[in-house]
Structures are given as C-alpha cells and as structure tokens.
Amino acid sequence: MLRDVVSDAYRNVIEALRTVTLWLEKGLNLVFTQKYNPLYYHGALPNFFLWVLYLSGLLLFAYYVPTLEGAYNSVNYITSRIPSGALFRATHRYAADAMMIFVLVHFFRVLFTDRYREYRILPWITGVLLITVMFIAGLTGYMLIWDADSVALTFRTMELLNAIPVIGPSVTALLIGGQQITDYTLTRYMFLHFAIPSSMLFFLWWHYLRITRPVTNAPLALNLLMFGGLLMFCGIFPVAIGQAPPVNLSDMAFIPQAIKDVDWLYMFPQGFLVTGKTIGFAWLVTLGIPLGMLLLPYVQSKQFVGQFAQVVSDNCTGCSLCYHDCPYEAIEMHDRDDNTKFKRIAVVDVGRCANCGLCVGACAFKAIEIPRSQTPNVFAEIEAAMARAEAAPV
Ligand code: HEM
Ligand code: SF4
Ligand code: SF4
C-alpha cells in the first residue's frame, strides 16, 4: 500500500520533469536545429570527451615524473616549457569536467524520460559503475599534480578512508602504496590514473551490450563545436601553476589543510571536509548518491511477469520473420529437436524484450504473442492504426 503511494508520487514527479525536459529540448532545437541538438546526443558527447581525455592525457604522461621531487616540477615544466603544454593541461582538465557534466545530462535525460528501468536495467547499473570509476579517475588526476592542493587532497582522502571501520587503514595503504607517502604513492596514483580510465572501455562495452543500435557518435559538426567551445574555455580560464608542496610530509604542522581550488564534480567529499562538514556527512553523501541511483529503478514498480513476447512452440515454423523485425534484437533463432518437421524455433530473450508487439504483427502463424495483449487484440490495434493512417489527409 505504502509502496504504491510512493511509487505513484515518484512517477508524477518524473512525469513533470519529463515535460520540462521535452520543453528544454524543443527550445534548444531553435538554437541548434534538430540535427545538432546536444540533448539528443547525451550519450555520445561523454564519449567524445573521453577520447579528448585519452589523447590529451597521452602527452601529459610523456612528460610526467612520478616521484615526490619530480612530480610538481614536471607539471610546471609541461605548463611553462612545452609548446602548448598549458593548453594541453587545460584541455585535459576541462574535458574531464565537460564529460562529467554531459554524463549528468545523460543521467537525468534517461531518468526523466523513463528509459532506465526493466529491460534497460543493465545500462543503468553499468552507468552507475561508469560514473563511479570516472569519479575515481578524476580524483587521482588531481592528486597527480602534487602541488599544495594535491597534498591537501591526499590527506583529506586518507582521513576519509581511515574512517572506514576495520578495513580503513588497508584501503588507505592501497591508495598511497604503503604505510606512508613516498615515491611509490605517485607511482600508485599514476597506475590508478592509467588503469581506471582504461577500464572504462570495458564498462562501456557492457553498458552498450543490451542497447539496440546505441548512438555513440555525435555529428562531426557538433563534436567540432564542442571542441571549439572547450578550447575557448581553456583560453579564458588557463590552468595556473599551483603552490609548491611541503618538503616535510611527516610533520602535520606543514601539511596544508585547505584545498584552494575545489573541483566539486570530482572532489566533493574532500570539499565537504574543508568546508567544515563531518566525515560522517561526507561519507553519507558519497555512498548515498550511487546507492540511491541503484535503487531508483525499483521505486517505480511495474509488474514484470508475463509482459514479454512468448513463442507458441506448436505454431512456430522457424521462419525467422520475427527475428528480423524485432527492433530490440530480443529474438534468437535456435535449433529444435522435438520431433516436429521444423528445424528452428524462435526464442525470446526476456531481458531485451521491450514488449513492443512488433513480432506479433510480423508472425504469419500466430506463433508469438504477448500474454497481456493477446494476438487478436494486437491485430485489432494494428488494423485500427492502419485505418487511421489511411484516413488521415496526405
Ligand atoms: C562514461 C559515461 C557514459 C557514457 C559514455 C554513456 C554512453 C551511452 C550511450 C552512447 C548510450 C546510447 C544512447 C542512445 O542510443 O541514445 C547510453 C545509453 C544509456 N545510458 Fe549511458 N553512458 C554513460 C554513463 C551513464 C550513466 C552514469 C547512467 C545512469 C546511471 C547511464 C544510463 C544509461 C541508460 C539507462 C541508457 C539506455 C537509454 C535508452 O535506451 O534510451 N549511462 N549511454
Ligand atoms: S515484443 Fe517482440 S518485437 Fe518487441 S521487443 Fe519483444 S520480442 Fe522484440
Ligand atoms: S515469425 Fe512466427 S513462425 Fe516465424 S520464427 Fe517467429 S514466431 Fe516462429
């Protein structure tokens, strides 16, 4: 009972937000036209910025020295001595922010248009994994700079990790590569900052696995527009050289407490600590966001059982018409050996079936149906739709 009330209230909120989203999209159509509206490429644009990150990161890796003495100086060297080095740094940093912003747009778009539940549960769950690994990748990137802010960021992160019951100190040791901060800490950061973004390619493959024909690339003109905007932003807000790190890291009196330049997209837990919030609050928000995201698809309930296409095996001739017509690639053709004269049978993958009913219309043998909408009803609906289309003025 309570669940129904919560579910209905939640659905009403989502529907209101969907209306706002669609209005916003219409508004942007006036500026960008339908073909180049960035909101229609909410999944493709994070992909574009990911490739900008990989390429700009390559140059930074080529000059980065992962030691306590060398890291800060090498970042300075890249910024002031390498031709366009400062631009590469700015591009890398702001592309990370742009990617996170477009991932958030993508997240709200799929949420508000109700494209995240049921047979879309896999992209949703892998999306939560993607945003989590993106966050860790960004955080380790800021730690690599090894200026005073990075040192403060490292110590704030250690504070947070050490507070985890039982395993806290081991997790901290895993992050900093031992019991205290040494050259290995920066080697560990560099490893994490390389391995985690690389792992995103695997998570993306998983993310797309159950999406039919995912739109992974925006039109070239839109990508160029985004890239131009990014370069302009880098020119207006160049990345500065930070304050040098303390030499003595074993005496807390020398460790900077404040992070001057908090990037709230990637360092919000540490940002909470420097703005006076408690460790408990920082963890509540940090864990609450992904856990809340994972729970969202279950808040709005909808009956699951019996909503998928089902094959009536006695009628199925194995003709494959439904297999070719299913827009969700939810039908597979299997060999059959049940002593009928037919060699193949259609099998529905319920994890992909979107309950659209097309296969029912495709099958000439009444061999596939959706229990909730019986075949005659689907035929009646198709005929009514065709009659409406024929009657409509051309
Ligand atoms: C690196 C980050 C991400 C990238 C590059 C990415 C990319 C994409 C792309 C290209 C699509 C296909 C879009 C289409 O065909 O219109 C997609 C679909 C989807 N994504 Fe993501 N995504 C990311 C993160 C996320 C996150 C954080 C979530 C939510 C937790 C999410 C949830 C979904 C869902 C539910 C779909 C299916 C939507 C549909 O079928 O209309 N994604 N994603
Ligand atoms: S109802 Fe049929 S056509 Fe539609 S997704 Fe399911 S199996 Fe495919
Ligand atoms: S269209 Fe009908 S008969 Fe042909 S394979 Fe699909 S379910 Fe079987």
CSV table of C-alpha atoms and ligand atoms in Angstrom, one decimal:
chain,number,residue,atom,x,y,z
A,1,MET,CA,0.0,0.0,0.0
A,2,LEU,CA,2.7,2.5,1.1
A,3,ARG,CA,4.8,1.2,-1.8
A,4,ASP,CA,2.0,2.1,-4.2
A,5,VAL,CA,1.7,5.6,-2.8
A,6,VAL,CA,5.5,6.2,-3.0
A,7,SER,CA,5.6,4.7,-6.5
A,8,ASP,CA,2.7,6.9,-7.8
A,9,ALA,CA,4.1,10.1,-6.2
A,10,TYR,CA,7.5,9.3,-7.7
A,11,ARG,CA,6.0,8.7,-11.1
A,12,ASN,CA,4.2,12.0,-11.0
A,13,VAL,CA,7.4,13.8,-10.2
A,14,ILE,CA,9.2,12.1,-13.1
A,15,GLU,CA,6.4,12.9,-15.5
A,16,ALA,CA,6.5,16.6,-14.6
A,17,LEU,CA,10.3,16.6,-15.1
A,18,ARG,CA,9.9,14.8,-18.4
A,19,THR,CA,7.6,17.6,-19.6
A,20,VAL,CA,10.3,20.2,-18.6
A,21,THR,CA,13.0,18.1,-20.4
A,22,LEU,CA,11.0,18.0,-23.6
A,23,TRP,CA,10.3,21.7,-23.5
A,24,LEU,CA,14.0,22.3,-23.0
A,25,GLU,CA,14.8,20.1,-26.0
A,26,LYS,CA,12.3,22.0,-28.1
A,27,GLY,CA,13.9,25.3,-27.0
A,28,LEU,CA,17.4,24.0,-28.0
A,29,ASN,CA,16.1,22.9,-31.3
A,30,LEU,CA,15.5,26.6,-32.1
A,31,VAL,CA,19.2,27.3,-31.5
A,32,PHE,CA,20.9,24.2,-32.7
A,33,THR,CA,18.3,22.7,-35.1
A,34,GLN,CA,17.1,19.2,-34.5
A,35,LYS,CA,20.1,17.7,-36.2
A,36,TYR,CA,22.7,19.2,-33.9
A,37,ASN,CA,20.8,19.5,-30.6
A,38,PRO,CA,23.3,18.4,-27.9
A,39,LEU,CA,20.5,17.0,-25.8
A,40,TYR,CA,19.8,14.4,-28.5
A,41,TYR,CA,23.5,13.3,-28.1
A,42,HIS,CA,23.5,13.0,-24.3
A,43,GLY,CA,25.2,9.6,-24.5
A,44,ALA,CA,27.5,10.3,-27.4
A,45,LEU,CA,29.0,13.6,-26.1
A,46,PRO,CA,30.6,12.0,-22.9
A,47,ASN,CA,32.2,9.5,-25.4
A,48,PHE,CA,33.6,12.4,-27.4
A,49,PHE,CA,35.1,14.0,-24.3
A,50,LEU,CA,36.5,10.6,-23.2
A,51,TRP,CA,38.6,10.5,-26.4
A,52,VAL,CA,39.7,14.1,-25.9
A,53,LEU,CA,40.9,13.0,-22.4
A,54,TYR,CA,42.8,9.9,-23.7
A,55,LEU,CA,44.6,11.9,-26.4
A,56,SER,CA,45.5,15.0,-24.2
A,57,GLY,CA,46.4,12.6,-21.3
A,58,LEU,CA,49.0,10.8,-23.6
A,59,LEU,CA,51.1,14.0,-23.9
A,60,LEU,CA,50.9,14.7,-20.2
A,61,PHE,CA,52.0,11.1,-19.4
A,62,ALA,CA,55.0,11.5,-21.7
A,63,TYR,CA,56.5,14.3,-19.5
A,64,TYR,CA,55.2,13.4,-16.1
A,65,VAL,CA,57.7,12.2,-13.5
A,66,PRO,CA,56.1,10.1,-10.7
A,67,THR,CA,58.3,11.0,-7.7
A,68,LEU,CA,57.9,13.3,-4.8
A,69,GLU,CA,60.7,15.5,-6.0
A,70,GLY,CA,59.9,15.3,-9.7
A,71,ALA,CA,56.1,15.4,-10.0
A,72,TYR,CA,55.4,19.1,-9.2
A,73,ASN,CA,58.4,20.2,-11.3
A,74,SER,CA,57.4,18.1,-14.3
A,75,VAL,CA,53.9,19.6,-14.2
A,76,ASN,CA,55.4,23.0,-14.1
A,77,TYR,CA,57.7,22.1,-17.0
A,78,ILE,CA,54.7,20.9,-19.1
A,79,THR,CA,52.9,24.1,-18.2
A,80,SER,CA,55.6,26.6,-18.9
A,81,ARG,CA,58.2,25.0,-21.2
A,82,ILE,CA,56.4,22.5,-23.6
A,83,PRO,CA,54.8,24.3,-26.5
A,84,SER,CA,51.1,24.4,-25.9
A,85,GLY,CA,51.7,22.4,-22.7
A,86,ALA,CA,49.4,24.7,-20.7
A,87,LEU,CA,46.7,24.3,-23.3
A,88,PHE,CA,47.0,20.5,-23.1
A,89,ARG,CA,46.7,20.6,-19.4
A,90,ALA,CA,43.7,22.9,-19.5
A,91,THR,CA,42.1,20.7,-22.3
A,92,HIS,CA,42.6,17.6,-20.1
A,93,ARG,CA,41.2,19.2,-17.0
A,94,TYR,CA,38.2,20.9,-18.6
A,95,ALA,CA,37.4,17.9,-20.9
A,96,ALA,CA,37.1,15.9,-17.6
A,97,ASP,CA,34.6,18.5,-16.3
A,98,ALA,CA,32.7,18.6,-19.6
A,99,MET,CA,32.5,14.8,-19.6
A,100,MET,CA,31.0,14.7,-16.1
A,101,ILE,CA,28.5,17.5,-16.9
A,102,PHE,CA,27.3,15.6,-20.1
A,103,VAL,CA,27.2,12.3,-18.1
A,104,LEU,CA,24.9,14.1,-15.6
A,105,VAL,CA,22.8,15.4,-18.5
A,106,HIS,CA,22.6,11.9,-19.9
A,107,PHE,CA,21.7,10.5,-16.5
A,108,PHE,CA,18.8,13.0,-16.0
A,109,ARG,CA,17.6,12.5,-19.6
A,110,VAL,CA,17.3,8.7,-19.3
A,111,LEU,CA,15.8,9.1,-15.8
A,112,PHE,CA,13.2,11.8,-16.8
A,113,THR,CA,12.2,10.0,-20.0
A,114,ASP,CA,11.7,6.7,-18.1
A,115,ARG,CA,14.3,4.9,-20.1
A,116,TYR,CA,16.2,3.3,-17.2
A,117,ARG,CA,14.1,0.5,-15.8
A,118,GLU,CA,13.2,-3.1,-16.6
A,119,TYR,CA,14.9,-4.2,-19.8
A,120,ARG,CA,17.2,-1.1,-19.5
A,121,ILE,CA,18.4,-2.1,-16.1
A,122,LEU,CA,21.8,-3.3,-17.4
A,123,PRO,CA,22.8,0.1,-18.9
A,124,TRP,CA,21.6,1.8,-15.7
A,125,ILE,CA,23.7,-0.4,-13.4
A,126,THR,CA,26.7,-0.2,-15.6
A,127,GLY,CA,26.1,3.6,-15.8
A,128,VAL,CA,26.4,3.8,-12.1
A,129,LEU,CA,29.7,1.8,-12.3
A,130,LEU,CA,30.9,4.2,-15.1
A,131,ILE,CA,30.2,7.3,-13.1
A,132,THR,CA,31.9,5.8,-10.1
A,133,VAL,CA,35.1,4.9,-12.0
A,134,MET,CA,35.0,8.3,-13.7
A,135,PHE,CA,34.9,10.0,-10.3
A,136,ILE,CA,38.0,8.0,-9.1
A,137,ALA,CA,39.8,8.7,-12.3
A,138,GLY,CA,39.3,12.4,-11.9
A,139,LEU,CA,40.3,12.4,-8.3
A,140,THR,CA,43.6,10.6,-8.9
A,141,GLY,CA,44.2,13.1,-11.8
A,142,TYR,CA,44.0,16.0,-9.3
A,143,MET,CA,46.3,14.1,-6.9
A,144,LEU,CA,49.0,13.6,-9.6
A,145,ILE,CA,49.7,17.4,-9.9
A,146,TRP,CA,51.4,17.2,-6.5
A,147,ASP,CA,51.1,20.9,-5.6
A,148,ALA,CA,49.9,22.1,-2.2
A,149,ASP,CA,46.3,21.4,-3.2
A,150,SER,CA,47.1,17.8,-4.2
A,151,VAL,CA,48.8,17.2,-0.9
A,152,ALA,CA,45.8,18.6,1.0
A,153,LEU,CA,43.6,16.4,-1.2
A,154,THR,CA,45.6,13.3,-0.4
A,155,PHE,CA,45.5,13.9,3.3
A,156,ARG,CA,41.7,14.6,3.2
A,157,THR,CA,41.2,11.4,1.3
A,158,MET,CA,43.3,9.5,3.8
A,159,GLU,CA,41.2,10.9,6.6
A,160,LEU,CA,38.0,9.7,4.8
A,161,LEU,CA,39.4,6.2,4.1
A,162,ASN,CA,40.9,5.7,7.5
A,163,ALA,CA,37.4,6.3,9.0
A,164,ILE,CA,36.1,3.1,7.3
A,165,PRO,CA,35.6,0.5,10.1
A,166,VAL,CA,38.1,-2.4,10.1
A,167,ILE,CA,39.5,-2.1,6.6
A,168,GLY,CA,40.1,1.6,6.5
A,169,PRO,CA,43.9,1.6,7.0
A,170,SER,CA,44.3,-1.2,4.4
A,171,VAL,CA,42.4,0.8,1.9
A,172,THR,CA,44.5,3.8,2.6
A,173,ALA,CA,47.7,1.8,2.2
A,174,LEU,CA,46.3,0.5,-1.1
A,175,LEU,CA,45.7,4.1,-2.3
A,176,ILE,CA,49.1,5.6,-1.2
A,177,GLY,CA,51.1,2.5,-2.0
A,178,GLY,CA,52.3,1.7,1.6
A,179,GLN,CA,52.1,3.0,5.1
A,180,GLN,CA,53.3,6.5,4.4
A,181,ILE,CA,53.7,8.9,1.5
A,182,THR,CA,56.7,8.0,-0.6
A,183,ASP,CA,57.7,8.0,-4.3
A,184,TYR,CA,55.5,4.9,-4.5
A,185,THR,CA,52.5,7.0,-3.8
A,186,LEU,CA,52.9,8.9,-7.0
A,187,THR,CA,53.6,5.7,-8.9
A,188,ARG,CA,50.4,4.3,-7.5
A,189,TYR,CA,48.4,7.4,-8.5
A,190,MET,CA,49.8,7.2,-12.0
A,191,PHE,CA,48.9,3.5,-12.2
A,192,LEU,CA,45.4,4.2,-11.0
A,193,HIS,CA,45.0,7.2,-13.3
A,194,PHE,CA,46.0,5.0,-16.2
A,195,ALA,CA,44.2,1.8,-15.3
A,196,ILE,CA,40.9,3.2,-14.2
A,197,PRO,CA,40.2,5.3,-17.4
A,198,SER,CA,41.3,2.3,-19.5
A,199,SER,CA,38.8,0.1,-17.6
A,200,MET,CA,36.1,2.4,-18.8
A,201,LEU,CA,36.3,0.9,-22.3
A,202,PHE,CA,35.2,-2.4,-20.8
A,203,PHE,CA,32.4,-0.8,-18.8
A,204,LEU,CA,31.3,1.0,-21.9
A,205,TRP,CA,31.1,-2.3,-23.9
A,206,TRP,CA,29.0,-3.7,-21.0
A,207,HIS,CA,26.9,-0.5,-21.0
A,208,TYR,CA,26.0,-0.9,-24.7
A,209,LEU,CA,25.6,-4.7,-24.6
A,210,ARG,CA,21.8,-4.6,-24.3
A,211,ILE,CA,21.1,-1.3,-26.1
A,212,THR,CA,19.9,-1.7,-29.7
A,213,ARG,CA,21.9,0.5,-32.1
A,214,PRO,CA,23.3,2.9,-29.4
A,215,VAL,CA,24.1,6.4,-30.7
A,216,THR,CA,27.7,6.6,-29.7
A,217,ASN,CA,28.9,9.3,-32.0
A,218,ALA,CA,27.6,12.9,-32.4
A,219,PRO,CA,27.7,14.5,-35.8
A,220,LEU,CA,31.2,15.8,-36.7
A,221,ALA,CA,30.0,19.5,-36.7
A,222,LEU,CA,28.6,19.1,-33.1
A,223,ASN,CA,31.9,17.5,-32.0
A,224,LEU,CA,33.9,20.3,-33.6
A,225,LEU,CA,31.6,22.9,-31.9
A,226,MET,CA,32.2,21.2,-28.5
A,227,PHE,CA,35.9,21.1,-29.1
A,228,GLY,CA,36.0,24.8,-30.2
A,229,GLY,CA,34.0,25.7,-27.0
A,230,LEU,CA,36.4,23.7,-24.9
A,231,LEU,CA,39.5,25.5,-26.4
A,232,MET,CA,37.8,28.8,-25.9
A,233,PHE,CA,37.1,28.0,-22.3
A,234,CYS,CA,40.8,26.9,-21.9
A,235,GLY,CA,41.9,30.3,-23.3
A,236,ILE,CA,39.6,32.3,-20.9
A,237,PHE,CA,40.5,30.2,-17.8
A,238,PRO,CA,44.0,28.9,-18.3
A,239,VAL,CA,45.3,26.4,-15.8
A,240,ALA,CA,47.7,28.0,-13.3
A,241,ILE,CA,50.8,26.6,-11.7
A,242,GLY,CA,49.8,25.7,-8.1
A,243,GLN,CA,51.7,26.4,-4.9
A,244,ALA,CA,54.7,24.1,-4.2
A,245,PRO,CA,54.1,21.1,-2.0
A,246,PRO,CA,55.7,21.0,1.5
A,247,VAL,CA,59.0,19.2,1.7
A,248,ASN,CA,58.4,17.7,5.1
A,249,LEU,CA,55.4,15.4,4.8
A,250,SER,CA,55.8,13.6,8.1
A,251,ASP,CA,55.0,16.7,10.3
A,252,MET,CA,51.3,17.6,10.1
A,253,ALA,CA,52.2,21.2,11.0
A,254,PHE,CA,53.5,21.6,7.4
A,255,ILE,CA,50.6,19.9,5.7
A,256,PRO,CA,48.1,22.3,4.0
A,257,GLN,CA,44.6,21.9,5.4
A,258,ALA,CA,42.6,23.8,2.8
A,259,ILE,CA,42.1,22.9,-0.9
A,260,LYS,CA,42.1,26.3,-2.6
A,261,ASP,CA,40.7,25.1,-5.9
A,262,VAL,CA,38.0,22.5,-5.2
A,263,ASP,CA,36.5,20.9,-8.3
A,264,TRP,CA,33.2,19.9,-6.8
A,265,LEU,CA,32.5,17.4,-9.6
A,266,TYR,CA,35.4,15.2,-8.6
A,267,MET,CA,36.3,16.2,-5.0
A,268,PHE,CA,33.0,16.8,-3.3
A,269,PRO,CA,33.7,14.5,-0.3
A,270,GLN,CA,37.0,16.3,0.4
A,271,GLY,CA,35.3,19.6,-0.4
A,272,PHE,CA,32.8,18.9,2.4
A,273,LEU,CA,35.7,18.3,4.9
A,274,VAL,CA,37.5,21.6,4.0
A,275,THR,CA,34.2,23.5,4.4
A,276,GLY,CA,33.7,22.1,7.9
A,277,LYS,CA,31.3,19.2,7.4
A,278,THR,CA,31.9,16.0,9.3
A,279,ILE,CA,33.5,12.8,7.9
A,280,GLY,CA,30.1,11.0,8.5
A,281,PHE,CA,28.3,13.6,6.4
A,282,ALA,CA,30.9,13.3,3.6
A,283,TRP,CA,30.5,9.5,3.5
A,284,LEU,CA,26.7,9.7,3.7
A,285,VAL,CA,26.6,11.8,0.5
A,286,THR,CA,29.4,9.9,-1.2
A,287,LEU,CA,27.7,6.5,-0.6
A,288,GLY,CA,24.2,7.8,-0.8
A,289,ILE,CA,24.4,9.0,-4.4
A,290,PRO,CA,25.4,5.7,-6.1
A,291,LEU,CA,23.2,3.6,-3.8
A,292,GLY,CA,20.3,5.9,-4.4
A,293,MET,CA,20.9,5.7,-8.1
A,294,LEU,CA,20.9,1.9,-7.9
A,295,LEU,CA,17.6,1.9,-6.0
A,296,LEU,CA,15.8,4.3,-8.3
A,297,PRO,CA,14.6,1.7,-10.9
A,298,TYR,CA,12.8,-0.2,-8.1
A,299,VAL,CA,11.0,2.8,-6.6
A,300,GLN,CA,8.5,3.0,-9.5
A,301,SER,CA,7.1,-0.5,-9.6
A,302,LYS,CA,5.6,-2.2,-12.6
A,303,GLN,CA,4.5,-5.8,-13.0
A,304,PHE,CA,7.3,-7.7,-14.6
A,305,VAL,CA,5.9,-11.2,-15.1
A,306,GLY,CA,4.2,-12.1,-18.3
A,307,GLN,CA,4.9,-8.9,-20.2
A,308,PHE,CA,7.2,-10.3,-22.7
A,309,ALA,CA,6.6,-11.9,-26.1
A,310,GLN,CA,6.2,-15.6,-25.8
A,311,VAL,CA,6.5,-18.2,-28.5
A,312,VAL,CA,3.8,-20.7,-29.0
A,313,SER,CA,6.1,-23.6,-30.0
A,314,ASP,CA,3.4,-25.7,-31.6
A,315,ASN,CA,2.7,-22.9,-34.2
A,316,CYS,CA,6.3,-21.8,-34.8
A,317,THR,CA,7.7,-22.7,-38.2
A,318,GLY,CA,11.1,-21.2,-37.6
A,319,CYS,CA,10.6,-18.7,-40.5
A,320,SER,CA,12.7,-16.0,-38.7
A,321,LEU,CA,10.3,-13.2,-39.6
A,322,CYS,CA,10.0,-12.1,-36.0
A,323,TYR,CA,13.8,-12.4,-35.6
A,324,HIS,CA,14.4,-9.9,-38.4
A,325,ASP,CA,11.7,-7.5,-37.4
A,326,CYS,CA,12.4,-7.2,-33.6
A,327,PRO,CA,14.0,-3.7,-33.2
A,328,TYR,CA,15.4,-4.7,-29.8
A,329,GLU,CA,17.3,-7.8,-31.0
A,330,ALA,CA,15.3,-9.7,-28.4
A,331,ILE,CA,14.6,-12.8,-30.5
A,332,GLU,CA,17.1,-15.6,-31.3
A,333,MET,CA,16.6,-18.5,-33.6
A,334,HIS,CA,17.5,-21.8,-32.0
A,335,ASP,CA,17.8,-25.3,-33.5
A,336,ARG,CA,14.9,-27.6,-32.4
A,337,ASP,CA,14.9,-31.3,-31.9
A,338,ASP,CA,11.3,-32.0,-30.6
A,339,ASN,CA,10.3,-34.3,-33.5
A,340,THR,CA,8.4,-31.7,-35.5
A,341,LYS,CA,9.1,-31.1,-39.1
A,342,PHE,CA,10.6,-27.7,-38.4
A,343,LYS,CA,14.3,-27.3,-37.8
A,344,ARG,CA,14.3,-23.9,-36.0
A,345,ILE,CA,12.3,-22.1,-33.3
A,346,ALA,CA,12.2,-18.5,-32.2
A,347,VAL,CA,13.3,-17.9,-28.6
A,348,VAL,CA,12.7,-14.6,-26.8
A,349,ASP,CA,15.4,-13.1,-24.6
A,350,VAL,CA,13.1,-11.5,-21.9
A,351,GLY,CA,16.0,-9.3,-20.7
A,352,ARG,CA,15.8,-7.4,-24.0
A,353,CYS,CA,12.1,-7.6,-24.9
A,354,ALA,CA,10.6,-4.2,-24.8
A,355,ASN,CA,7.0,-5.5,-25.1
A,356,CYS,CA,6.5,-3.5,-28.3
A,357,GLY,CA,4.4,-6.1,-30.1
A,358,LEU,CA,6.1,-5.9,-33.5
A,359,CYS,CA,6.9,-9.6,-33.6
A,360,VAL,CA,3.2,-10.4,-33.1
A,361,GLY,CA,2.5,-8.4,-36.2
A,362,ALA,CA,5.4,-10.0,-38.1
A,363,CYS,CA,4.5,-13.6,-37.5
A,364,ALA,CA,2.1,-15.1,-40.1
A,365,PHE,CA,1.5,-18.2,-38.0
A,366,LYS,CA,0.1,-16.7,-34.7
A,367,ALA,CA,3.1,-18.3,-33.1
A,368,ILE,CA,4.2,-15.4,-31.0
A,369,GLU,CA,2.2,-13.4,-28.6
A,370,ILE,CA,2.3,-11.1,-25.6
A,371,PRO,CA,0.2,-12.6,-22.9
A,372,ARG,CA,-1.0,-9.2,-21.6
A,373,SER,CA,-2.1,-8.2,-25.1
A,374,GLN,CA,-3.4,-11.3,-26.8
A,375,THR,CA,-2.7,-11.7,-30.5
A,376,PRO,CA,-6.2,-10.7,-31.7
A,377,ASN,CA,-6.0,-7.5,-29.7
A,378,VAL,CA,-2.6,-6.7,-31.3
A,379,PHE,CA,-4.0,-7.4,-34.7
A,380,ALA,CA,-7.0,-5.2,-33.9
A,381,GLU,CA,-4.7,-2.4,-32.8
A,382,ILE,CA,-2.6,-2.7,-35.9
A,383,GLU,CA,-5.7,-2.6,-38.2
A,384,ALA,CA,-7.1,0.4,-36.3
A,385,ALA,CA,-3.7,2.2,-36.7
A,386,MET,CA,-3.6,1.4,-40.4
A,387,ALA,CA,-7.2,2.6,-40.9
A,388,ARG,CA,-6.3,5.8,-39.1
A,389,ALA,CA,-3.2,6.3,-41.3
A,390,GLU,CA,-5.3,5.7,-44.4
A,391,ALA,CA,-8.0,8.1,-43.4
A,392,ALA,CA,-5.5,10.8,-42.5
A,393,PRO,CA,-5.2,13.6,-45.1
A,394,VAL,CA,-1.9,13.3,-47.0
B,1,HEM,C1,31.1,7.4,-19.3
B,1,HEM,C2,29.8,7.6,-19.1
B,1,HEM,C3,28.7,7.2,-20.1
B,1,HEM,C4,28.8,7.1,-21.4
B,1,HEM,C5,29.9,7.4,-22.4
B,1,HEM,C6,27.5,6.6,-21.8
B,1,HEM,C7,27.1,6.4,-23.1
B,1,HEM,C8,25.8,6.0,-23.5
B,1,HEM,C9,25.4,5.8,-24.9
B,1,HEM,C10,26.2,6.2,-26.1
B,1,HEM,C11,24.1,5.4,-24.8
B,1,HEM,C12,23.2,5.1,-26.0
B,1,HEM,C13,22.3,6.4,-26.2
B,1,HEM,C14,21.4,6.3,-27.3
B,1,HEM,O1,21.4,5.4,-28.2
B,1,HEM,O2,20.6,7.3,-27.4
B,1,HEM,C15,23.7,5.1,-23.5
B,1,HEM,C16,22.5,4.7,-23.0
B,1,HEM,C17,22.1,4.6,-21.7
B,1,HEM,N1,22.9,5.0,-20.6
B,1,HEM,FE1,24.8,5.7,-20.7
B,1,HEM,N2,26.7,6.5,-20.7
B,1,HEM,C18,27.4,6.8,-19.6
B,1,HEM,C19,27.0,6.9,-18.3
B,1,HEM,C20,25.7,6.6,-17.9
B,1,HEM,C21,25.2,6.8,-16.5
B,1,HEM,C22,26.0,7.4,-15.4
B,1,HEM,C23,24.0,6.3,-16.5
B,1,HEM,C24,23.0,6.2,-15.4
B,1,HEM,C25,23.3,5.7,-14.2
B,1,HEM,C26,23.6,5.8,-17.8
B,1,HEM,C27,22.5,5.2,-18.2
B,1,HEM,C28,22.1,4.8,-19.5
B,1,HEM,C29,20.8,4.2,-19.8
B,1,HEM,C30,19.7,3.7,-18.9
B,1,HEM,C31,20.9,4.0,-21.2
B,1,HEM,C32,19.8,3.4,-22.1
B,1,HEM,C33,18.9,4.6,-22.6
B,1,HEM,C34,18.0,4.2,-23.8
B,1,HEM,O3,17.9,3.1,-24.1
B,1,HEM,O4,17.4,5.2,-24.3
B,1,HEM,N3,24.7,6.0,-18.6
B,1,HEM,N4,24.8,5.5,-22.7
B,2,SF4,S1,7.7,-7.6,-28.3
B,2,SF4,FE1,8.6,-8.8,-29.9
B,2,SF4,S2,9.4,-7.4,-31.4
B,2,SF4,FE2,9.0,-6.3,-29.5
B,2,SF4,S3,11.0,-6.3,-28.3
B,2,SF4,FE3,9.8,-8.1,-27.6
B,2,SF4,S4,10.4,-9.8,-28.9
B,2,SF4,FE4,11.1,-7.9,-29.9
B,3,SF4,S1,7.7,-15.3,-37.1
B,3,SF4,FE1,6.4,-16.7,-36.0
B,3,SF4,S2,6.7,-18.6,-37.0
B,3,SF4,FE2,8.3,-17.3,-37.7
B,3,SF4,S3,10.0,-17.8,-36.3
B,3,SF4,FE3,8.9,-16.0,-35.4
B,3,SF4,S4,7.4,-17.0,-34.0
B,3,SF4,FE4,8.2,-18.6,-35.4
